Short mmCIF file of C-alpha atoms in Angstrom, two decimals:
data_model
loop_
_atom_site.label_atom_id
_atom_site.label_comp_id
_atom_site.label_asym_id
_atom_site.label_seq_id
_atom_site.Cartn_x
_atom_site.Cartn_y
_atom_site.Cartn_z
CA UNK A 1 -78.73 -28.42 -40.45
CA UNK A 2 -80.29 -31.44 -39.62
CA UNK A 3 -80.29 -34.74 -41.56
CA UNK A 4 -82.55 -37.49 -41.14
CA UNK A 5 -82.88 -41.09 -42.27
CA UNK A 6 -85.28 -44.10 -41.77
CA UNK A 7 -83.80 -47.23 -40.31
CA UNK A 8 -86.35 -50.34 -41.88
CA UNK A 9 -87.12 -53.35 -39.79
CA UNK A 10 -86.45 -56.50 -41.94
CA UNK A 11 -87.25 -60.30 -42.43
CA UNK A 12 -85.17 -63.24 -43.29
CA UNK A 13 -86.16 -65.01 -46.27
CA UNK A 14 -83.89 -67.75 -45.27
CA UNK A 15 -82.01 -68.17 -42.37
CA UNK A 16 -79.71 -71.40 -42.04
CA UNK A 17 -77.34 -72.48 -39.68
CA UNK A 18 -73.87 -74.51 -41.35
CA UNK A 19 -72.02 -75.31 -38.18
CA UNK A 20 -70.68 -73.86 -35.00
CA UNK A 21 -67.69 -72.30 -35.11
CA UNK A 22 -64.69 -72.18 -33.30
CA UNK A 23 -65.10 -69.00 -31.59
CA UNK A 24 -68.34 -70.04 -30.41
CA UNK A 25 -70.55 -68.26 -32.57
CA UNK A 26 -72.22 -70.18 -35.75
CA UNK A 27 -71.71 -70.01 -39.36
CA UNK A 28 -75.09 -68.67 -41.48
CA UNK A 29 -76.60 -68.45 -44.88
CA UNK A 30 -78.99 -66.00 -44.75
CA UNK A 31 -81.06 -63.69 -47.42
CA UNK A 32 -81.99 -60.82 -45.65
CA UNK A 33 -85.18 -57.77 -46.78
CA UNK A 34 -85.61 -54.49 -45.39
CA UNK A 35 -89.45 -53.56 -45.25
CA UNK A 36 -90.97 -50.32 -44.79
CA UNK A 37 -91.96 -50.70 -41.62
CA UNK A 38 -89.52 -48.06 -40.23
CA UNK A 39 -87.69 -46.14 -36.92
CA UNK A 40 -86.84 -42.63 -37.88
CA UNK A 41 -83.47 -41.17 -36.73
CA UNK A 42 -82.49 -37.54 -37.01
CA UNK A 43 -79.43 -35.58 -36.44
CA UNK A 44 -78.32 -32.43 -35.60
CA UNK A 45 -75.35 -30.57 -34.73
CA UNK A 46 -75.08 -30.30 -30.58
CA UNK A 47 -71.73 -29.89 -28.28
CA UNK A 48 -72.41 -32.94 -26.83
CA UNK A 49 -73.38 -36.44 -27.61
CA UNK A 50 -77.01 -36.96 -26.20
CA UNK A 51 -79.94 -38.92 -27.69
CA UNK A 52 -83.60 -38.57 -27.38
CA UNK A 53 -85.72 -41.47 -28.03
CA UNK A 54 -89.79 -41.09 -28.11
CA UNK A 55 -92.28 -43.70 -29.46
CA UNK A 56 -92.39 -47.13 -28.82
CA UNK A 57 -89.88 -48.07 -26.09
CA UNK A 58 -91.08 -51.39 -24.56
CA UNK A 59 -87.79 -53.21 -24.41
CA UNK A 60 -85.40 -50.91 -24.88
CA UNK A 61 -82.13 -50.60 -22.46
CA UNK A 62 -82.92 -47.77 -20.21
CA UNK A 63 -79.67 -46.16 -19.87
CA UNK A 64 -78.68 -44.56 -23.43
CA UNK A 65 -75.01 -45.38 -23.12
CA UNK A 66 -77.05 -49.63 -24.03
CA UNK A 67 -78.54 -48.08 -26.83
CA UNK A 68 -77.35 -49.63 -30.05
CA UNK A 69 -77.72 -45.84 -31.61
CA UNK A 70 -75.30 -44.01 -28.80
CA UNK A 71 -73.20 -47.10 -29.12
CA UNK A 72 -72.81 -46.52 -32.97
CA UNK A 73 -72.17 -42.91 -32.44
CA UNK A 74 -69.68 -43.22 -29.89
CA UNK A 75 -67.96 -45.91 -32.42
CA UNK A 76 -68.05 -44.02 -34.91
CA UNK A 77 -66.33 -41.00 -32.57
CA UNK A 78 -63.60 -43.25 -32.08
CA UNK A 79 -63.29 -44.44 -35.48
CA UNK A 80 -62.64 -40.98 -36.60
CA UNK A 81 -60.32 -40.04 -33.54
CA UNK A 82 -62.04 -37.12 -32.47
CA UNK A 83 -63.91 -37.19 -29.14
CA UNK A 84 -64.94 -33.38 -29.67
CA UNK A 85 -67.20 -33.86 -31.82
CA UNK A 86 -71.26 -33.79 -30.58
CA UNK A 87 -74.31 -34.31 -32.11
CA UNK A 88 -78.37 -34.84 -30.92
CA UNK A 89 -79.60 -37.85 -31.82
CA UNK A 90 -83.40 -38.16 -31.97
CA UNK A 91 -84.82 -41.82 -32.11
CA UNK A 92 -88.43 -42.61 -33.28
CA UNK A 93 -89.38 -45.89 -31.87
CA UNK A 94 -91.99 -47.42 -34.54
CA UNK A 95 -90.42 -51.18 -35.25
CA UNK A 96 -90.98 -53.56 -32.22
CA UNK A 97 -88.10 -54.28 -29.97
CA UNK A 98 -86.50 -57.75 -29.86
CA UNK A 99 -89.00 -58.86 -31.87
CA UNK A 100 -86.12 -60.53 -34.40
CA UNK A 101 -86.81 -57.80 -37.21
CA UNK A 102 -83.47 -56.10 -36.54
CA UNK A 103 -84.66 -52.64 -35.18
CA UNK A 104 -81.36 -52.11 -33.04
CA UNK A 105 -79.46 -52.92 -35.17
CA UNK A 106 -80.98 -50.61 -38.15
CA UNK A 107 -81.00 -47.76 -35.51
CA UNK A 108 -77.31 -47.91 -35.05
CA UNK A 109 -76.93 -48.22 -39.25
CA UNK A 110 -79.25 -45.15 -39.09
CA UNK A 111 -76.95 -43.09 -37.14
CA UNK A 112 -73.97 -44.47 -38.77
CA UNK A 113 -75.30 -42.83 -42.27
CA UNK A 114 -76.70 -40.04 -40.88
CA UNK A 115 -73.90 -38.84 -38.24
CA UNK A 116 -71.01 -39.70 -41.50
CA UNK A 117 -72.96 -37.57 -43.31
CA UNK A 118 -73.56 -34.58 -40.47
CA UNK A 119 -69.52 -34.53 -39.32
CA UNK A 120 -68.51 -35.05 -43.35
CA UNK A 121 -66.80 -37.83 -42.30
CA UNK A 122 -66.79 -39.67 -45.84
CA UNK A 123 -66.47 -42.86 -44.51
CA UNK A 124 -67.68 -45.14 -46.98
CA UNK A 125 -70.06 -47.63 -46.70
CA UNK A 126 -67.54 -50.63 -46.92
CA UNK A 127 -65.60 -48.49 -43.53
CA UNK A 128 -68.87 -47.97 -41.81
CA UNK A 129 -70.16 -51.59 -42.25
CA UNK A 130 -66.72 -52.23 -40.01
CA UNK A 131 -67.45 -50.31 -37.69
CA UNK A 132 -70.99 -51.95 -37.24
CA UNK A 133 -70.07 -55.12 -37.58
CA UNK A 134 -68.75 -54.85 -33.81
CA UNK A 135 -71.69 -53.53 -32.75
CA UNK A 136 -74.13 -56.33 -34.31
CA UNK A 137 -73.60 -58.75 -37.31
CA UNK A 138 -77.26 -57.14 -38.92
CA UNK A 139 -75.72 -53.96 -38.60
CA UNK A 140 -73.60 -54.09 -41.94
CA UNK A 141 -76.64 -55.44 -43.80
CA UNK A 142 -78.91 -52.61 -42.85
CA UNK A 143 -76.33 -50.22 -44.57
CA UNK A 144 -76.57 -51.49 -47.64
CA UNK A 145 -80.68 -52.47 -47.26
CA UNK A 146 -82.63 -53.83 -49.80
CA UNK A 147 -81.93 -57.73 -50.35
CA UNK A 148 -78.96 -59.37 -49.91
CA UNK A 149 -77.15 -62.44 -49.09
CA UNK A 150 -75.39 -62.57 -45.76
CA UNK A 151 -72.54 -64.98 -44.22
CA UNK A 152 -70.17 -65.39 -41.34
CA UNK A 153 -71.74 -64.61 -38.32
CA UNK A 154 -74.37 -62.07 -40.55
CA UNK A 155 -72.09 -59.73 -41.08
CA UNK A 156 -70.31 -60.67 -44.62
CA UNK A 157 -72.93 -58.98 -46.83
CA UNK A 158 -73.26 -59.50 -50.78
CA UNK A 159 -75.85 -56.71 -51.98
CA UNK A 160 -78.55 -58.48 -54.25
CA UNK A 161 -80.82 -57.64 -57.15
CA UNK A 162 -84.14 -55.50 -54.82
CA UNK A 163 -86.89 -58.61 -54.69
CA UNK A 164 -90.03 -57.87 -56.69
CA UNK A 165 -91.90 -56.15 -54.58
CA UNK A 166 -94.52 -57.98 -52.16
CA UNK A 167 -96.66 -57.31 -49.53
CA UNK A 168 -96.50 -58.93 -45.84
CA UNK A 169 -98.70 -59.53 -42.74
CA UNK A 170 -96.47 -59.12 -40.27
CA UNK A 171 -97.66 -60.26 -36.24
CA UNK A 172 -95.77 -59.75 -33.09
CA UNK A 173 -96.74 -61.70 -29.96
CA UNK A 174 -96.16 -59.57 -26.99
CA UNK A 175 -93.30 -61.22 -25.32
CA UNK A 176 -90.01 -60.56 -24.62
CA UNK A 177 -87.25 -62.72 -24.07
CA UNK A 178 -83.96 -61.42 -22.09
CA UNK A 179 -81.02 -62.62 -24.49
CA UNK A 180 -83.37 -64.48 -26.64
CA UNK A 181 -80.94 -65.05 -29.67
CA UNK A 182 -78.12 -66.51 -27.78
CA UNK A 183 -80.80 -68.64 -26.14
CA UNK A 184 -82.27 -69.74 -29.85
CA UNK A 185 -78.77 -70.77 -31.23
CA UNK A 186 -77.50 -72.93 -27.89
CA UNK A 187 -80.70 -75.12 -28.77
CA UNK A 188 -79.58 -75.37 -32.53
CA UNK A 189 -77.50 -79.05 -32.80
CA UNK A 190 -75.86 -80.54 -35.57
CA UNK A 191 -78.90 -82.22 -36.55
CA UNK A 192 -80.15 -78.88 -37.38
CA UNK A 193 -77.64 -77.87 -39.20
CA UNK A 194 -77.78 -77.54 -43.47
CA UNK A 195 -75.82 -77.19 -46.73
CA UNK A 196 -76.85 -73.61 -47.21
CA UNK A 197 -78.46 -75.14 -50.59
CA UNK A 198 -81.80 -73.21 -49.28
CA UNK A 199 -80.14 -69.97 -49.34
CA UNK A 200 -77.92 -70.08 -52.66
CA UNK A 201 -81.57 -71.37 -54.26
CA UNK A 202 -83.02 -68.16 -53.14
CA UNK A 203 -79.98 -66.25 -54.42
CA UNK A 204 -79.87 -67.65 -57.61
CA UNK A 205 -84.24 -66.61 -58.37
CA UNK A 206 -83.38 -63.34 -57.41
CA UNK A 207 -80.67 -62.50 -59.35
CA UNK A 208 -82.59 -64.25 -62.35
CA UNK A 209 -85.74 -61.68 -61.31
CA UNK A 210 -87.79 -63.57 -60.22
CA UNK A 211 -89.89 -63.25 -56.71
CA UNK A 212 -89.97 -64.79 -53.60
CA UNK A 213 -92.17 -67.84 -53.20
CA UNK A 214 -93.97 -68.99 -49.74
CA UNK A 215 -91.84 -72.39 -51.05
CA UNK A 216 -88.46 -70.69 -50.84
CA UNK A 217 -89.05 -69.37 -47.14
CA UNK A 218 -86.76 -71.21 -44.51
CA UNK A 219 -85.79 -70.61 -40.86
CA UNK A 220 -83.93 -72.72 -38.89
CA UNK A 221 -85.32 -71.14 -35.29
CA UNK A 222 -88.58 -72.24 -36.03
CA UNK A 223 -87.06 -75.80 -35.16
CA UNK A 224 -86.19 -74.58 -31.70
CA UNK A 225 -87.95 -71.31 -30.94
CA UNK A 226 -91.20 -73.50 -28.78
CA UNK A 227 -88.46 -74.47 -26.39
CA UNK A 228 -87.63 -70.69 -26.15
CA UNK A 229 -90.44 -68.50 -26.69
CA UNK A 230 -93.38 -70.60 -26.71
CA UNK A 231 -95.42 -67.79 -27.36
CA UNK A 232 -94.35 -67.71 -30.49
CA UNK A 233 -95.49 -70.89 -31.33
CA UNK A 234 -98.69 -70.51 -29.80
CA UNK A 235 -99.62 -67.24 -31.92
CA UNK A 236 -98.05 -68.83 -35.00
CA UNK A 237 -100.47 -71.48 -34.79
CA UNK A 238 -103.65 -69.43 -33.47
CA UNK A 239 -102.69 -67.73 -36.68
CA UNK A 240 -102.82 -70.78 -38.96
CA UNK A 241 -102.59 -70.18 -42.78
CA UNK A 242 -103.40 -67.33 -44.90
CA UNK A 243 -104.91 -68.98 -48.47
CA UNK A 244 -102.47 -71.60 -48.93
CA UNK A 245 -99.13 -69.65 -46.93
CA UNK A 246 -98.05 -70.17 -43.80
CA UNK A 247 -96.28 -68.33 -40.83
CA UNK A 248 -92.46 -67.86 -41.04
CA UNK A 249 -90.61 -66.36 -38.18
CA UNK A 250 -89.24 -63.72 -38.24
CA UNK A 251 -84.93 -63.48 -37.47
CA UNK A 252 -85.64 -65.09 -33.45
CA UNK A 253 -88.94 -64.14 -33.14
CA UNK A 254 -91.18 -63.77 -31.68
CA UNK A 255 -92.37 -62.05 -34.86
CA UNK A 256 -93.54 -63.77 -37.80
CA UNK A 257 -95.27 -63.02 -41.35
CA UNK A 258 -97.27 -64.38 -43.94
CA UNK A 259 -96.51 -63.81 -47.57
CA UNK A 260 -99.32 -62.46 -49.15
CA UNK A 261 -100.56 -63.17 -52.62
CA UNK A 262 -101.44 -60.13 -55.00
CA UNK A 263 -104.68 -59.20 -54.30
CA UNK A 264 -105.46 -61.55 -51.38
CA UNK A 265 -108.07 -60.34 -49.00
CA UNK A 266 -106.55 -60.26 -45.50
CA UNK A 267 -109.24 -58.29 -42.87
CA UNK A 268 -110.65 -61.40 -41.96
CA UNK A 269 -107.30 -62.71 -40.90
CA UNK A 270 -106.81 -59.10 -39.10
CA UNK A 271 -109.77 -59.35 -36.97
CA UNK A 272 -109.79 -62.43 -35.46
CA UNK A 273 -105.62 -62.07 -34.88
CA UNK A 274 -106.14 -58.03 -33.67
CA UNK A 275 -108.77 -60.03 -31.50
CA UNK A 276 -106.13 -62.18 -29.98
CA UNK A 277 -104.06 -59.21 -28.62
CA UNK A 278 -101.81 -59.52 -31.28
CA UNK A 279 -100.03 -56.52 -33.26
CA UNK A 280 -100.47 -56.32 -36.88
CA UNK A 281 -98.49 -54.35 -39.31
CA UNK A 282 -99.69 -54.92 -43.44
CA UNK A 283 -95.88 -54.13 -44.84
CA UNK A 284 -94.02 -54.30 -47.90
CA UNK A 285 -90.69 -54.97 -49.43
CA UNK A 286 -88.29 -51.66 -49.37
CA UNK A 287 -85.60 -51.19 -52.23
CA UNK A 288 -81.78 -50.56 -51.13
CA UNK A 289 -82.43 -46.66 -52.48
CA UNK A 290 -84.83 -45.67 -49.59
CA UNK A 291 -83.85 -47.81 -47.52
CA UNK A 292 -80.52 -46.16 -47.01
CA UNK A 293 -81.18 -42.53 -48.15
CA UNK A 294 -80.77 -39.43 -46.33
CA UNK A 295 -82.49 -35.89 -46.46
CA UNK A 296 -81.75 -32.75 -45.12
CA UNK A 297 -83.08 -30.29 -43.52
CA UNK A 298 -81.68 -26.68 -43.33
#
């Protein structure tokens, strides 16, 4: 048997930073989407714990035992107290690496569903966001997909209504930063701090059905991320404007999209950007269901 699952890249609609807490990290307000640009993880029974990983592996640790995915399978080992148990993990790189839309973190949800599933674990999906949580604070998030609200350090997750659905231009410079995040929120000061008013706006159209708006967009790195990964800036403003929207970063970055309007014509936008050396992916929303499913294969 083998059982296999996607694990979604996402955006944050809003990102916001409240304070700095006492343990050092900082307090967010954050509404988070899952889009279907997508890693693919199967599993598959095996006396040992191995995985594979194939596809697009700029950036990624080199020794598997880093691997967010072999990290969330040995966690999950331990969580269930039995170290007997194996399994082959097969990793298909599509989403960019530390590109700030989450892909590590939705690999290790990924094999979190997947191996639960594989072992018959029945860990629920409350008991396996606990077990991610120490692994990432996106990794809770990305087993529930879809939208939702997030808090803490990212890792207190309140599902929401799925957004309308809504297509993106996604671009990812190619840079990458060694311990970019923690880099991004030492620069953040008080002065950058908010009320999360932005997100519980957000929250409150959603759950009334209604879509996301290039107006309700907000990310607090873009107030730092030049000081960090200036190539970020630079391609977000080689990019300028699509019609009247403009580019929002993605998580850290370097990534960053533009909201695209129903019917908007975008190739001239993809030329002269795919002519810069950037990458381009045209995405859309993904809904909690397929986000999180899994099939399998006999």
């Amino acid at each position: 048997m083998r059982i296999s699952t996607f694990a979604p890249a996402k955006v944050n609609w809003t990102l916001e930073a409240l304070r700095r807490r006492d343990d050092g990290y900082h307090e967010v307000a954050t509404v988070l989407q899952t889009i279907d640009l997508a890693d693919r993880v199967v599993v598959s029974p095996d006396e040992e714990l191995r995985l594979s990983v194939r596809g697009r592996v700029e950036g990624l640790p080199a020794v598997p035992e880093e691997n967010l995915a072999q990290r969330a399978a040995t966690a999950l080992l331990e969580a269930a107290g039995d170290r007997q148990r194996g399994a082959l993990i097969e990793l298909e790189k599509v989403v960019p690496a530390a590109a700030g839309l989450g892909g590590g973190s939705s690999d290790a949800a990924a094999v979190l569903r997947a191996l639960n599933a594989l072992w018959g674990l029945g860990l629920s999906v409350g008991e396996l966001a606990s077990i991610g949580a120490k692994l990432g604070a996106d990794v809770p998030f990305f087993l529930h997909g879809g939208t939702a609200r997030a808090g803490g350090r990212g890792e207190e997750v309140t599902p929401l209504p799925d957004s309308p659905q809504c297509r993106l231009l996604l671009v990812v410079p190619h840079t990458l930063i060694p311990r970019k995040t923690a880099l991004m929120y030492a620069r953040l000061t008080p002065e950058h701090y908010t009320d999360g008013s932005r997100t519980a706006a957000l929250v409150e159209k959603l759950r009334g059905g209604e879509p996301v708006g290039d107006g309700d967009l907000y990310n607090v790195f873009e107030k730092v991320v030049s000081d960090v990964v200036p190539a970020a800036t630079e391609a977000m403003t080689l990019a300028g404007t699509i019609g009247s929207n403009r580019p929002h970063l993605a998580g850290s970055g370097p990534a960053f999209f533009f909201l695209l309007c129903p019917g908007e014509t975008t190739q001239e936008y993809l030329d002269r950007l795919a002519a810069a050396g950037l990458d381009l992916f045209l995405v859309g929303t993904l809904e909690a269901t397929p986000a999180t499913a899994l099939r399998v294969e006999e």
